[in-house]
Tab-separated table of C-alpha atoms in Angstrom:
chain	number	residue	atom	x	y	z
A	1	MET	CA	-2.509	37.800	-9.150
A	2	SER	CA	-0.361	34.822	-10.200
A	3	PRO	CA	-1.892	31.339	-11.219
A	4	ALA	CA	-2.329	28.793	-8.535
A	5	SER	CA	0.183	26.201	-7.752
A	6	PHE	CA	-0.480	22.798	-6.664
A	7	ARG	CA	0.850	20.302	-3.956
A	8	LEU	CA	0.266	17.273	-2.002
A	9	VAL	CA	0.314	17.359	1.895
A	10	VAL	CA	0.829	14.123	3.856
A	11	ARG	CA	-2.320	13.444	5.922
A	12	THR	CA	-1.650	9.926	7.205
A	13	GLY	CA	1.509	8.002	6.861
A	14	PRO	CA	5.064	9.036	7.208
A	15	ASN	CA	5.666	12.694	8.018
A	16	PRO	CA	2.089	13.977	8.453
A	17	GLY	CA	1.664	17.660	7.325
A	18	MET	CA	4.819	17.580	5.069
A	19	ALA	CA	3.863	19.143	1.675
A	20	PHE	CA	5.385	18.518	-1.599
A	21	ASP	CA	4.907	21.119	-4.282
A	22	ILE	CA	4.124	19.735	-7.843
A	23	THR	CA	6.309	21.788	-10.087
A	24	LYS	CA	7.124	19.335	-12.807
A	25	ASP	CA	5.045	18.504	-15.934
A	26	VAL	CA	5.556	14.698	-14.810
A	27	THR	CA	5.950	13.808	-11.011
A	28	VAL	CA	6.573	10.347	-9.874
A	29	LEU	CA	5.614	9.020	-6.462
A	30	GLY	CA	7.004	6.106	-4.823
A	31	ARG	CA	9.367	4.521	-2.087
A	32	ASP	CA	12.557	4.450	-4.277
A	33	VAL	CA	14.839	7.488	-3.661
A	34	GLY	CA	14.996	8.310	-7.532
A	35	ASN	CA	11.293	9.390	-7.495
A	36	ASP	CA	10.304	13.120	-7.564
A	37	ILE	CA	8.228	12.537	-4.287
A	38	VAL	CA	9.569	9.768	-2.021
A	39	ILE	CA	7.215	8.316	0.518
A	40	GLY	CA	9.031	5.872	3.041
A	41	ASP	CA	6.361	3.422	3.801
A	42	SER	CA	6.717	-0.520	3.069
A	43	GLU	CA	3.276	-0.738	1.279
A	44	ILE	CA	4.132	1.781	-1.153
A	45	SER	CA	5.721	0.408	-4.356
A	46	ARG	CA	9.167	1.788	-5.812
A	47	GLN	CA	7.317	3.594	-8.609
A	48	HIS	CA	3.816	3.728	-7.306
A	49	SER	CA	1.807	6.437	-9.250
A	50	ARG	CA	2.351	9.525	-11.574
A	51	ILE	CA	1.018	12.901	-11.620
A	52	SER	CA	0.975	14.635	-15.139
A	53	ARG	CA	0.151	18.193	-16.098
A	54	THR	CA	-2.164	18.324	-19.082
A	55	PRO	CA	-4.100	21.069	-20.573
A	56	GLY	CA	-7.359	19.611	-18.661
A	57	GLY	CA	-5.362	19.672	-15.272
A	58	TYR	CA	-3.212	17.322	-13.352
A	59	VAL	CA	-3.809	13.783	-14.138
A	60	LEU	CA	-3.166	10.850	-11.809
A	61	GLU	CA	-2.438	7.259	-12.736
A	62	ASP	CA	-1.258	4.106	-10.935
A	63	LEU	CA	2.068	2.787	-12.294
A	64	GLY	CA	0.855	-1.037	-11.663
A	65	SER	CA	1.285	-0.738	-7.745
A	66	THR	CA	0.908	-3.839	-5.613
A	67	ASN	CA	-1.367	-1.930	-3.180
A	68	GLY	CA	-3.318	0.466	-5.452
A	69	THR	CA	-3.703	4.284	-5.910
A	70	TYR	CA	-6.982	5.489	-4.563
A	71	VAL	CA	-8.885	8.998	-5.080
A	72	ASN	CA	-11.452	9.758	-2.490
A	73	GLY	CA	-11.392	6.149	-1.441
A	74	GLU	CA	-11.903	4.785	-4.910
A	75	ARG	CA	-9.218	2.682	-6.337
A	76	LEU	CA	-7.872	3.797	-9.825
A	77	VAL	CA	-8.374	1.634	-12.754
A	78	ALA	CA	-7.753	4.458	-15.389
A	79	ALA	CA	-5.899	7.779	-15.202
A	80	ARG	CA	-8.148	10.408	-13.420
A	81	VAL	CA	-8.115	14.259	-13.167
A	82	LEU	CA	-7.426	15.700	-9.776
A	83	ASN	CA	-9.585	18.499	-8.382
A	84	PRO	CA	-8.379	20.478	-5.350
A	85	GLY	CA	-9.476	18.808	-2.238
A	86	ASP	CA	-9.181	15.325	-3.701
A	87	THR	CA	-7.564	12.731	-1.107
A	88	VAL	CA	-5.157	10.653	-2.844
A	89	GLY	CA	-4.495	7.290	-1.127
A	90	LEU	CA	-1.228	5.107	-1.819
A	91	GLY	CA	-1.807	1.647	-0.309
A	92	GLU	CA	-3.810	1.633	3.048
A	93	ASN	CA	-1.531	3.552	5.167
A	94	VAL	CA	-0.548	6.820	3.070
A	95	THR	CA	-3.124	9.495	2.415
A	96	LEU	CA	-2.241	12.859	0.795
A	97	MET	CA	-4.425	16.018	0.100
A	98	PHE	CA	-4.169	17.662	-3.412
A	99	SER	CA	-4.748	21.271	-2.732
A	100	ALA	CA	-4.127	24.441	-4.990
A	101	THR	CA	-2.202	27.434	-3.431
A	102	ALA	CA	-1.126	30.764	-4.861
A	103	PRO	CA	2.765	31.211	-5.162
A	104	GLU	CA	2.921	34.162	-2.745
A	105	ALA	CA	0.879	32.444	-0.075
A	106	ALA	CA	2.893	29.308	-0.144
A	107	ALA	CA	6.314	31.486	0.037
A	108	THR	CA	4.969	33.490	2.967
A	109	VAL	CA	3.944	30.178	4.729
A	110	MET	CA	7.219	28.400	3.954
A	111	GLY	CA	9.190	31.616	5.012
A	112	ALA	CA	7.158	32.074	8.213
A	113	ALA	CA	7.666	28.383	9.096
A	114	ALA	CA	11.525	28.433	8.342
A	115	ARG	CA	12.020	31.190	10.656
A	116	ALA	CA	9.793	29.993	13.530
A	117	ALA	CA	11.700	26.346	13.802
A	118	PRO	CA	15.238	25.326	12.959
A	119	PRO	CA	15.619	22.480	10.442
A	120	PRO	CA	15.282	19.120	11.896
A	121	ARG	CA	18.617	17.473	12.539
A	122	ALA	CA	19.265	13.627	12.071
A	123	PRO	CA	20.988	12.005	14.777
A	124	ALA	CA	24.849	11.517	14.087
A	125	SER	CA	24.735	7.841	13.688
A	126	TYR	CA	22.656	8.358	10.220
A	127	PRO	CA	24.309	8.934	7.174
A	128	PRO	CA	23.223	12.158	5.519
A	129	PRO	CA	20.448	11.829	2.960
A	130	PRO	CA	21.387	11.402	-0.712
A	131	PRO	CA	21.122	14.678	-2.893
A	132	GLY	CA	18.166	14.646	-5.371
A	133	PRO	CA	14.472	14.809	-4.877
A	134	ALA	CA	12.533	15.970	-1.742
A	135	THR	CA	12.786	13.003	0.692
A	136	PRO	CA	11.627	13.219	4.460
A	137	ALA	CA	14.706	14.124	6.245
A	138	SER	CA	13.583	13.607	9.696
A	139	ILE	CA	13.131	9.673	9.051
A	140	PRO	CA	15.908	7.843	7.470
A	141	GLN	CA	14.761	5.490	4.913
A	142	ALA	CA	16.389	2.528	6.859
A	143	GLU	CA	14.513	3.366	9.924
A	144	ALA	CA	11.275	3.705	7.961
A	145	GLU	CA	11.559	0.242	6.532
A	146	ALA	CA	12.864	-1.349	9.875
A	147	THR	CA	9.515	-0.613	11.620
A	148	PRO	CA	7.479	-3.236	9.685
A	149	LYS	CA	10.161	-5.750	10.153
A	150	LYS	CA	10.348	-5.652	13.763
A	151	SER	CA	6.392	-6.201	13.878
A	152	ARG	CA	6.969	-9.164	11.698
A	153	LEU	CA	9.475	-10.503	13.972
A	154	TRP	CA	7.390	-10.290	16.883
A	155	LEU	CA	4.734	-12.136	15.111
A	156	PHE	CA	6.853	-14.901	13.963
A	157	ALA	CA	8.063	-15.191	17.758
A	158	GLY	CA	4.684	-15.513	18.942
A	159	CYS	CA	3.477	-17.839	16.470
A	160	GLY	CA	6.697	-20.102	16.999
A	161	CYS	CA	6.044	-19.926	20.660
A	162	LEU	CA	2.418	-21.159	20.141
A	163	ALA	CA	3.407	-23.910	17.872
A	164	LEU	CA	6.014	-25.437	20.457
A	165	ILE	CA	3.330	-25.242	23.151
A	166	GLY	CA	0.799	-27.157	21.074
A	167	ALA	CA	3.685	-29.665	20.075
A	168	CYS	CA	4.295	-30.214	23.763
A	169	ALA	CA	0.657	-30.663	24.623
A	170	LEU	CA	0.263	-33.243	21.645
A	171	LEU	CA	3.375	-35.118	22.846
A	172	LEU	CA	1.865	-35.302	26.642
A	173	ILE	CA	-1.628	-36.639	25.118
A	174	PHE	CA	-0.531	-38.996	23.054
A	175	MET	CA	2.935	-40.520	24.409
A	176	PRO	CA	2.694	-44.016	25.831
A	177	CYS	CA	2.482	-44.125	29.635
A	178	GLU	CA	5.594	-46.270	30.069
A	179	TRP	CA	7.541	-43.012	29.050
A	180	TYR	CA	5.884	-40.780	32.020
A	181	LEU	CA	5.762	-43.748	34.623
A	182	PRO	CA	9.255	-42.895	36.066
A	183	ILE	CA	8.248	-39.242	36.460
A	184	THR	CA	4.731	-39.860	38.050
A	185	SER	CA	6.303	-42.440	40.531
A	186	LEU	CA	8.473	-39.841	42.163
A	187	PHE	CA	5.109	-38.193	43.198
A	188	GLY	CA	3.838	-41.420	44.677
A	189	TYR	CA	1.335	-41.954	41.666
A	190	SER	CA	2.305	-44.889	39.358
A	191	TYR	CA	-0.807	-45.865	37.404
A	192	CYS	CA	-0.582	-46.950	33.643
A	193	PRO	CA	-3.857	-48.238	32.222
């Protein structure tokens, strides 16, 4: 029997179910397309964390990310050895499962999946993905980054409307009655204290 290989499987975040085999001695995870594992989420730092193969097993360490790296819900403050079944969190939105798998089983699963479904095709309006490390091909990078920007746009628009309504209310409350007397006289009411 062959030795087990290891992989990270996306549980939450972009492309749930996507698996990344860990085949290198050092594997870097992050948002930048130059990483070994690319995760297209705005909370992920460009170079977020690193997994290193050591004699004691695979070790995960945070690379000074803004939103942190977690193992089983605990934020990393130092490098930590991963065990099969550990949940790796990148920021608040992305979780991955660290698991061991025999190489033959992985080839069988991947072969069956490849025969069962055609590869995903990107719409013609998107440029082809750049060559290099494994990237989620079903969601282009620009689309993945645009989603949080749309949410922020609606948030700013809503806040702007509330600020405008508040300014109008304050103006009506504190403006001199001589300003609105011509308007109220149109309705038969012309009182000014």
